[in-house]
Amino acid sequence: MQLFGRIHPDTGQVVPLPFSMTGFSPFNIPLCALMIMPGTAPVVASMYQVMNQTMNAGFNYCNRNASKETTTSQMVGGYVGAVTAAVTVATIIRTSINNSPRISAPLKRSLGAFIPFPAVASASMLNIVLMRNGEFFNGVEVYNEDGTSAGVSHLAARNAILTTALTRIVMATPIFFLPPAGVAILERTTSLFKR
């Protein structure tokens, strides 16, 4: 039954477990946990962003709408754009926080745990838009209830891309925002995490 859920509806091929819906959590959550660890060196944090966007690019490709061809340049453009966005956003935010004389060291540490959220959300959205821009411009095949082709729809493609891009922000929230927020609240209200 699990294998059936890993069959791509357009290609009929088995989606590799790390890039399937059933494999996304067990393969990506450990990496996400590393990304929100406070005090991570900038080079290591950038490496985690690259690893995460590599995972996301594989996931996006393996679960794409394959009714239209995805070119190698679209895949590479999506990947490079997402990695560049993730590392750039994370670096800019980290540098701004660390160089601010008005932010105390404990607050800098707490704020550092939130950096992956905007980096991952923006990179994931950009990855979707760049990787699926062929669908955006050319439309996608749509089908009737009986499975026969009803033609190509540009509106369906645009709605799918927009919905997927917005979903990436929603998906990133419980992973990259809620745990650091919970720790920040606990640090302020208890002495449990104080050194």
mmCIF file of N, CA and C in Angstrom, residues 54-162:
data_model
loop_
_atom_site.group_PDB
_atom_site.id
_atom_site.type_symbol
_atom_site.label_atom_id
_atom_site.label_comp_id
_atom_site.label_asym_id
_atom_site.label_seq_id
_atom_site.Cartn_x
_atom_site.Cartn_y
_atom_site.Cartn_z
ATOM 1 N N THR A 54 18.595 21.208 -1.521
ATOM 2 C CA THR A 54 18.833 20.033 -2.365
ATOM 3 C C THR A 54 17.705 19.029 -2.156
ATOM 4 N N MET A 55 17.354 18.809 -0.903
ATOM 5 C CA MET A 55 16.238 17.919 -0.580
ATOM 6 C C MET A 55 14.941 18.446 -1.186
ATOM 7 N N ASN A 56 14.684 19.749 -1.039
ATOM 8 C CA ASN A 56 13.467 20.353 -1.578
ATOM 9 C C ASN A 56 13.410 20.276 -3.100
ATOM 10 N N ALA A 57 14.541 20.498 -3.760
ATOM 11 C CA ALA A 57 14.568 20.431 -5.228
ATOM 12 C C ALA A 57 14.244 19.012 -5.694
ATOM 13 N N GLY A 58 14.808 18.014 -5.031
ATOM 14 C CA GLY A 58 14.496 16.626 -5.369
ATOM 15 C C GLY A 58 13.023 16.320 -5.143
ATOM 16 N N PHE A 59 12.484 16.808 -4.033
ATOM 17 C CA PHE A 59 11.069 16.606 -3.707
ATOM 18 C C PHE A 59 10.185 17.280 -4.760
ATOM 19 N N ASN A 60 10.509 18.534 -5.103
ATOM 20 C CA ASN A 60 9.712 19.269 -6.091
ATOM 21 C C ASN A 60 9.760 18.594 -7.457
ATOM 22 N N TYR A 61 10.931 18.133 -7.847
ATOM 23 C CA TYR A 61 11.057 17.480 -9.154
ATOM 24 C C TYR A 61 10.285 16.161 -9.184
ATOM 25 N N CYS A 62 10.455 15.352 -8.167
ATOM 26 C CA CYS A 62 9.820 14.029 -8.136
ATOM 27 C C CYS A 62 8.305 14.104 -8.014
ATOM 28 N N ASN A 63 7.772 15.225 -7.516
ATOM 29 C CA ASN A 63 6.325 15.378 -7.335
ATOM 30 C C ASN A 63 5.724 16.434 -8.264
ATOM 31 N N ARG A 64 6.453 16.763 -9.309
ATOM 32 C CA ARG A 64 6.004 17.792 -10.245
ATOM 33 C C ARG A 64 4.822 17.309 -11.072
ATOM 34 N N ASN A 65 4.159 18.249 -11.735
ATOM 35 C CA ASN A 65 3.156 17.909 -12.736
ATOM 36 C C ASN A 65 3.945 17.546 -13.980
ATOM 37 N N ALA A 66 3.920 16.289 -14.366
ATOM 38 C CA ALA A 66 4.746 15.830 -15.488
ATOM 39 C C ALA A 66 3.970 15.791 -16.797
ATOM 40 N N SER A 67 2.806 16.441 -16.849
ATOM 41 C CA SER A 67 2.074 16.482 -18.115
ATOM 42 C C SER A 67 2.789 17.387 -19.114
ATOM 43 N N LYS A 68 3.633 18.259 -18.604
ATOM 44 C CA LYS A 68 4.482 19.107 -19.449
ATOM 45 C C LYS A 68 5.935 18.856 -19.076
ATOM 46 N N GLU A 69 6.808 18.913 -20.052
ATOM 47 C CA GLU A 69 8.228 18.636 -19.845
ATOM 48 C C GLU A 69 8.882 19.697 -18.953
ATOM 49 N N THR A 70 9.696 19.250 -18.006
ATOM 50 C CA THR A 70 10.522 20.146 -17.200
ATOM 51 C C THR A 70 11.932 20.035 -17.754
ATOM 52 N N THR A 71 12.476 21.153 -18.220
ATOM 53 C CA THR A 71 13.798 21.116 -18.834
ATOM 54 C C THR A 71 14.889 21.112 -17.763
ATOM 55 N N THR A 72 16.069 20.699 -18.178
ATOM 56 C CA THR A 72 17.209 20.702 -17.268
ATOM 57 C C THR A 72 17.515 22.115 -16.803
ATOM 58 N N SER A 73 17.385 23.099 -17.692
ATOM 59 C CA SER A 73 17.675 24.485 -17.292
ATOM 60 C C SER A 73 16.669 24.977 -16.254
ATOM 61 N N GLN A 74 15.407 24.532 -16.339
ATOM 62 C CA GLN A 74 14.429 24.904 -15.324
ATOM 63 C C GLN A 74 14.789 24.288 -13.976
ATOM 64 N N MET A 75 15.199 23.018 -14.004
ATOM 65 C CA MET A 75 15.573 22.348 -12.754
ATOM 66 C C MET A 75 16.799 23.003 -12.131
ATOM 67 N N VAL A 76 17.810 23.246 -12.946
ATOM 68 C CA VAL A 76 19.041 23.857 -12.437
ATOM 69 C C VAL A 76 18.759 25.282 -11.977
ATOM 70 N N GLY A 77 17.971 26.023 -12.737
ATOM 71 C CA GLY A 77 17.620 27.393 -12.356
ATOM 72 C C GLY A 77 16.865 27.437 -11.034
ATOM 73 N N GLY A 78 15.932 26.519 -10.860
ATOM 74 C CA GLY A 78 15.184 26.450 -9.600
ATOM 75 C C GLY A 78 16.086 26.127 -8.427
ATOM 76 N N TYR A 79 16.976 25.176 -8.634
ATOM 77 C CA TYR A 79 17.887 24.765 -7.563
ATOM 78 C C TYR A 79 18.864 25.892 -7.208
ATOM 79 N N VAL A 80 19.515 26.456 -8.210
ATOM 80 C CA VAL A 80 20.486 27.522 -7.965
ATOM 81 C C VAL A 80 19.796 28.746 -7.358
ATOM 82 N N GLY A 81 18.619 29.089 -7.870
ATOM 83 C CA GLY A 81 17.876 30.226 -7.320
ATOM 84 C C GLY A 81 17.500 30.007 -5.864
ATOM 85 N N ALA A 82 17.043 28.799 -5.544
ATOM 86 C CA ALA A 82 16.633 28.500 -4.167
ATOM 87 C C ALA A 82 17.821 28.497 -3.219
ATOM 88 N N VAL A 83 18.919 27.881 -3.627
ATOM 89 C CA VAL A 83 20.112 27.851 -2.770
ATOM 90 C C VAL A 83 20.634 29.267 -2.563
ATOM 91 N N THR A 84 20.690 30.041 -3.641
ATOM 92 C CA THR A 84 21.169 31.425 -3.540
ATOM 93 C C THR A 84 20.265 32.237 -2.612
ATOM 94 N N ALA A 85 18.949 32.088 -2.774
ATOM 95 C CA ALA A 85 18.008 32.828 -1.917
ATOM 96 C C ALA A 85 18.158 32.419 -0.460
ATOM 97 N N ALA A 86 18.227 31.116 -0.196
ATOM 98 C CA ALA A 86 18.314 30.639 1.191
ATOM 99 C C ALA A 86 19.574 31.145 1.877
ATOM 100 N N VAL A 87 20.699 30.992 1.215
ATOM 101 C CA VAL A 87 21.973 31.396 1.818
ATOM 102 C C VAL A 87 22.037 32.918 1.946
ATOM 103 N N THR A 88 21.574 33.639 0.933
ATOM 104 C CA THR A 88 21.614 35.105 0.972
ATOM 105 C C THR A 88 20.709 35.659 2.070
ATOM 106 N N VAL A 89 19.470 35.187 2.124
ATOM 107 C CA VAL A 89 18.542 35.682 3.154
ATOM 108 C C VAL A 89 19.086 35.362 4.543
ATOM 109 N N ALA A 90 19.541 34.134 4.739
ATOM 110 C CA ALA A 90 20.075 33.745 6.049
ATOM 111 C C ALA A 90 21.294 34.580 6.426
ATOM 112 N N THR A 91 22.181 34.810 5.475
ATOM 113 C CA THR A 91 23.400 35.570 5.744
ATOM 114 C C THR A 91 23.087 37.032 6.056
ATOM 115 N N ILE A 92 22.193 37.621 5.300
ATOM 116 C CA ILE A 92 21.838 39.026 5.531
ATOM 117 C C ILE A 92 21.193 39.197 6.912
ATOM 118 N N ILE A 93 20.260 38.317 7.234
ATOM 119 C CA ILE A 93 19.595 38.434 8.538
ATOM 120 C C ILE A 93 20.577 38.184 9.669
ATOM 121 N N ARG A 94 21.397 37.137 9.541
ATOM 122 C CA ARG A 94 22.378 36.820 10.585
ATOM 123 C C ARG A 94 23.363 37.977 10.779
ATOM 124 N N THR A 95 23.855 38.540 9.692
ATOM 125 C CA THR A 95 24.804 39.659 9.772
ATOM 126 C C THR A 95 24.143 40.876 10.413
ATOM 127 N N SER A 96 22.906 41.163 10.034
ATOM 128 C CA SER A 96 22.189 42.309 10.614
ATOM 129 C C SER A 96 22.006 42.142 12.117
ATOM 130 N N ILE A 97 21.624 40.942 12.537
ATOM 131 C CA ILE A 97 21.436 40.691 13.972
ATOM 132 C C ILE A 97 22.763 40.793 14.710
ATOM 133 N N ASN A 98 23.786 40.118 14.195
ATOM 134 C CA ASN A 98 25.080 40.081 14.881
ATOM 135 C C ASN A 98 25.774 41.437 14.932
ATOM 136 N N ASN A 99 25.541 42.284 13.934
ATOM 137 C CA ASN A 99 26.208 43.587 13.892
ATOM 138 C C ASN A 99 25.423 44.698 14.580
ATOM 139 N N SER A 100 24.255 44.381 15.090
ATOM 140 C CA SER A 100 23.451 45.405 15.748
ATOM 141 C C SER A 100 23.924 45.599 17.188
ATOM 142 N N PRO A 101 24.381 46.824 17.532
ATOM 143 C CA PRO A 101 24.827 47.066 18.900
ATOM 144 C C PRO A 101 23.656 47.159 19.889
ATOM 145 N N ARG A 102 22.452 47.313 19.388
ATOM 146 C CA ARG A 102 21.291 47.476 20.266
ATOM 147 C C ARG A 102 20.693 46.139 20.712
ATOM 148 N N ILE A 103 21.146 45.044 20.122
ATOM 149 C CA ILE A 103 20.598 43.731 20.478
ATOM 150 C C ILE A 103 21.568 43.041 21.434
ATOM 151 N N SER A 104 21.049 42.616 22.574
ATOM 152 C CA SER A 104 21.888 41.944 23.571
ATOM 153 C C SER A 104 22.304 40.561 23.076
ATOM 154 N N ALA A 105 23.366 40.032 23.653
ATOM 155 C CA ALA A 105 23.875 38.709 23.263
ATOM 156 C C ALA A 105 22.827 37.612 23.442
ATOM 157 N N PRO A 106 22.092 37.569 24.571
ATOM 158 C CA PRO A 106 21.061 36.526 24.695
ATOM 159 C C PRO A 106 19.950 36.656 23.643
ATOM 160 N N LEU A 107 19.577 37.902 23.337
ATOM 161 C CA LEU A 107 18.543 38.099 22.323
ATOM 162 C C LEU A 107 19.061 37.719 20.934
ATOM 163 N N LYS A 108 20.326 38.023 20.660
ATOM 164 C CA LYS A 108 20.925 37.605 19.386
ATOM 165 C C LYS A 108 20.860 36.095 19.234
ATOM 166 N N ARG A 109 21.143 35.383 20.319
ATOM 167 C CA ARG A 109 21.096 33.924 20.305
ATOM 168 C C ARG A 109 19.676 33.438 20.008
ATOM 169 N N SER A 110 18.689 34.041 20.678
ATOM 170 C CA SER A 110 17.292 33.658 20.455
ATOM 171 C C SER A 110 16.840 33.980 19.035
ATOM 172 N N LEU A 111 17.171 35.168 18.560
ATOM 173 C CA LEU A 111 16.777 35.563 17.205
ATOM 174 C C LEU A 111 17.441 34.687 16.142
ATOM 175 N N GLY A 112 18.646 34.221 16.422
ATOM 176 C CA GLY A 112 19.361 33.364 15.481
ATOM 177 C C GLY A 112 18.615 32.086 15.145
ATOM 178 N N ALA A 113 17.825 31.587 16.082
ATOM 179 C CA ALA A 113 17.054 30.364 15.838
ATOM 180 C C ALA A 113 15.917 30.594 14.840
ATOM 181 N N PHE A 114 15.506 31.853 14.659
ATOM 182 C CA PHE A 114 14.431 32.158 13.718
ATOM 183 C C PHE A 114 14.922 32.365 12.286
ATOM 184 N N ILE A 115 16.206 32.498 12.085
ATOM 185 C CA ILE A 115 16.763 32.805 10.764
ATOM 186 C C ILE A 115 16.365 31.789 9.698
ATOM 187 N N PRO A 116 16.351 30.492 9.981
ATOM 188 C CA PRO A 116 15.974 29.553 8.914
ATOM 189 C C PRO A 116 14.563 29.760 8.362
ATOM 190 N N PHE A 117 13.635 30.280 9.166
ATOM 191 C CA PHE A 117 12.247 30.424 8.690
ATOM 192 C C PHE A 117 12.142 31.305 7.441
ATOM 193 N N PRO A 118 12.577 32.570 7.463
ATOM 194 C CA PRO A 118 12.449 33.369 6.237
ATOM 195 C C PRO A 118 13.348 32.855 5.115
ATOM 196 N N ALA A 119 14.484 32.273 5.467
ATOM 197 C CA ALA A 119 15.384 31.748 4.434
ATOM 198 C C ALA A 119 14.741 30.579 3.701
ATOM 199 N N VAL A 120 14.217 29.641 4.457
ATOM 200 C CA VAL A 120 13.603 28.454 3.848
ATOM 201 C C VAL A 120 12.312 28.827 3.122
ATOM 202 N N ALA A 121 11.486 29.656 3.726
ATOM 203 C CA ALA A 121 10.212 30.031 3.096
ATOM 204 C C ALA A 121 10.444 30.742 1.763
ATOM 205 N N SER A 122 11.342 31.720 1.738
ATOM 206 C CA SER A 122 11.588 32.450 0.491
ATOM 207 C C SER A 122 12.249 31.555 -0.552
ATOM 208 N N ALA A 123 13.188 30.732 -0.135
ATOM 209 C CA ALA A 123 13.870 29.847 -1.079
ATOM 210 C C ALA A 123 12.918 28.792 -1.636
ATOM 211 N N SER A 124 12.066 28.251 -0.793
ATOM 212 C CA SER A 124 11.120 27.231 -1.255
ATOM 213 C C SER A 124 10.136 27.813 -2.260
ATOM 214 N N MET A 125 9.660 29.028 -1.990
ATOM 215 C CA MET A 125 8.755 29.677 -2.939
ATOM 216 C C MET A 125 9.462 29.937 -4.267
ATOM 217 N N LEU A 126 10.681 30.448 -4.204
ATOM 218 C CA LEU A 126 11.433 30.736 -5.424
ATOM 219 C C LEU A 126 11.715 29.452 -6.194
ATOM 220 N N ASN A 127 12.046 28.385 -5.487
ATOM 221 C CA ASN A 127 12.310 27.103 -6.123
ATOM 222 C C ASN A 127 11.093 26.651 -6.924
ATOM 223 N N ILE A 128 9.918 26.732 -6.331
ATOM 224 C CA ILE A 128 8.684 26.324 -7.013
ATOM 225 C C ILE A 128 8.464 27.171 -8.262
ATOM 226 N N VAL A 129 8.570 28.476 -8.126
ATOM 227 C CA VAL A 129 8.309 29.374 -9.251
ATOM 228 C C VAL A 129 9.309 29.139 -10.381
ATOM 229 N N LEU A 130 10.593 29.015 -10.038
ATOM 230 C CA LEU A 130 11.600 28.818 -11.081
ATOM 231 C C LEU A 130 11.528 27.431 -11.709
ATOM 232 N N MET A 131 11.318 26.416 -10.889
ATOM 233 C CA MET A 131 11.302 25.054 -11.407
ATOM 234 C C MET A 131 10.050 24.765 -12.222
ATOM 235 N N ARG A 132 8.968 25.435 -11.908
ATOM 236 C CA ARG A 132 7.702 25.157 -12.584
ATOM 237 C C ARG A 132 7.258 26.291 -13.493
ATOM 238 N N ASN A 133 8.198 27.154 -13.907
ATOM 239 C CA ASN A 133 7.791 28.274 -14.752
ATOM 240 C C ASN A 133 7.316 27.824 -16.122
ATOM 241 N N GLY A 134 7.740 26.654 -16.571
ATOM 242 C CA GLY A 134 7.231 26.124 -17.836
ATOM 243 C C GLY A 134 5.742 25.873 -17.756
ATOM 244 N N GLU A 135 5.284 25.355 -16.634
ATOM 245 C CA GLU A 135 3.847 25.146 -16.420
ATOM 246 C C GLU A 135 3.125 26.492 -16.393
ATOM 247 N N PHE A 136 3.750 27.479 -15.734
ATOM 248 C CA PHE A 136 3.143 28.799 -15.610
ATOM 249 C C PHE A 136 2.879 29.404 -16.992
ATOM 250 N N PHE A 137 3.865 29.308 -17.883
ATOM 251 C CA PHE A 137 3.739 29.926 -19.195
ATOM 252 C C PHE A 137 3.017 29.055 -20.212
ATOM 253 N N ASN A 138 3.133 27.729 -20.089
ATOM 254 C CA ASN A 138 2.558 26.826 -21.090
ATOM 255 C C ASN A 138 1.270 26.152 -20.649
ATOM 256 N N GLY A 139 0.929 26.245 -19.362
ATOM 257 C CA GLY A 139 -0.269 25.586 -18.852
ATOM 258 C C GLY A 139 -0.005 24.127 -18.522
ATOM 259 N N VAL A 140 -1.026 23.475 -17.975
ATOM 260 C CA VAL A 140 -0.937 22.052 -17.642
ATOM 261 C C VAL A 140 -2.139 21.327 -18.231
ATOM 262 N N GLU A 141 -1.945 20.054 -18.469
ATOM 263 C CA GLU A 141 -3.023 19.207 -18.960
ATOM 264 C C GLU A 141 -4.047 19.029 -17.843
ATOM 265 N N VAL A 142 -5.306 19.221 -18.147
ATOM 266 C CA VAL A 142 -6.384 18.986 -17.177
ATOM 267 C C VAL A 142 -7.268 17.861 -17.716
ATOM 268 N N TYR A 143 -7.911 17.158 -16.789
ATOM 269 C CA TYR A 143 -8.674 15.969 -17.151
ATOM 270 C C TYR A 143 -10.092 16.043 -16.620
ATOM 271 N N ASN A 144 -11.010 15.405 -17.344
ATOM 272 C CA ASN A 144 -12.390 15.262 -16.880
ATOM 273 C C ASN A 144 -12.440 14.220 -15.782
ATOM 274 N N GLU A 145 -13.613 14.089 -15.163
ATOM 275 C CA GLU A 145 -13.779 13.102 -14.099
ATOM 276 C C GLU A 145 -13.515 11.682 -14.586
ATOM 277 N N ASP A 146 -13.780 11.417 -15.876
ATOM 278 C CA ASP A 146 -13.567 10.066 -16.397
ATOM 279 C C ASP A 146 -12.127 9.826 -16.843
ATOM 280 N N GLY A 147 -11.250 10.837 -16.658
ATOM 281 C CA GLY A 147 -9.833 10.675 -16.955
ATOM 282 C C GLY A 147 -9.424 11.071 -18.355
ATOM 283 N N THR A 148 -10.356 11.553 -19.171
ATOM 284 C CA THR A 148 -10.001 11.989 -20.518
ATOM 285 C C THR A 148 -9.520 13.439 -20.469
ATOM 286 N N SER A 149 -8.610 13.735 -21.350
ATOM 287 C CA SER A 149 -8.025 15.076 -21.389
ATOM 288 C C SER A 149 -9.062 16.115 -21.793
ATOM 289 N N ALA A 150 -9.083 17.217 -21.049
ATOM 290 C CA ALA A 150 -9.980 18.331 -21.365
ATOM 291 C C ALA A 150 -9.199 19.491 -21.973
ATOM 292 N N GLY A 151 -7.902 19.291 -22.194
ATOM 293 C CA GLY A 151 -7.075 20.324 -22.798
ATOM 294 C C GLY A 151 -6.044 20.870 -21.835
ATOM 295 N N VAL A 152 -5.487 22.007 -22.198
ATOM 296 C CA VAL A 152 -4.437 22.654 -21.406
ATOM 297 C C VAL A 152 -5.024 23.894 -20.747
ATOM 298 N N SER A 153 -4.716 24.070 -19.476
ATOM 299 C CA SER A 153 -5.235 25.220 -18.736
ATOM 300 C C SER A 153 -4.088 26.039 -18.147
ATOM 301 N N HIS A 154 -4.040 27.310 -18.518
ATOM 302 C CA HIS A 154 -3.059 28.219 -17.926
ATOM 303 C C HIS A 154 -3.499 28.627 -16.517
ATOM 304 N N LEU A 155 -4.792 28.799 -16.333
ATOM 305 C CA LEU A 155 -5.320 29.190 -15.025
ATOM 306 C C LEU A 155 -5.049 28.102 -13.983
ATOM 307 N N ALA A 156 -5.266 26.848 -14.347
ATOM 308 C CA ALA A 156 -4.997 25.741 -13.413
ATOM 309 C C ALA A 156 -3.517 25.702 -13.047
ATOM 310 N N ALA A 157 -2.653 25.934 -14.021
ATOM 311 C CA ALA A 157 -1.213 25.930 -13.747
ATOM 312 C C ALA A 157 -0.840 27.060 -12.801
ATOM 313 N N ARG A 158 -1.331 28.244 -13.058
ATOM 314 C CA ARG A 158 -1.010 29.396 -12.197
ATOM 315 C C ARG A 158 -1.546 29.202 -10.785
ATOM 316 N N ASN A 159 -2.767 28.690 -10.680
ATOM 317 C CA ASN A 159 -3.337 28.432 -9.351
ATOM 318 C C ASN A 159 -2.538 27.366 -8.609
ATOM 319 N N ALA A 160 -2.121 26.333 -9.319
ATOM 320 C CA ALA A 160 -1.341 25.262 -8.689
ATOM 321 C C ALA A 160 0.005 25.783 -8.192
ATOM 322 N N ILE A 161 0.662 26.583 -8.992
ATOM 323 C CA ILE A 161 1.975 27.116 -8.604
ATOM 324 C C ILE A 161 1.825 28.085 -7.434
ATOM 325 N N LEU A 162 0.850 28.977 -7.496
ATOM 326 C CA LEU A 162 0.631 29.934 -6.410
ATOM 327 C C LEU A 162 0.277 29.204 -5.114
#
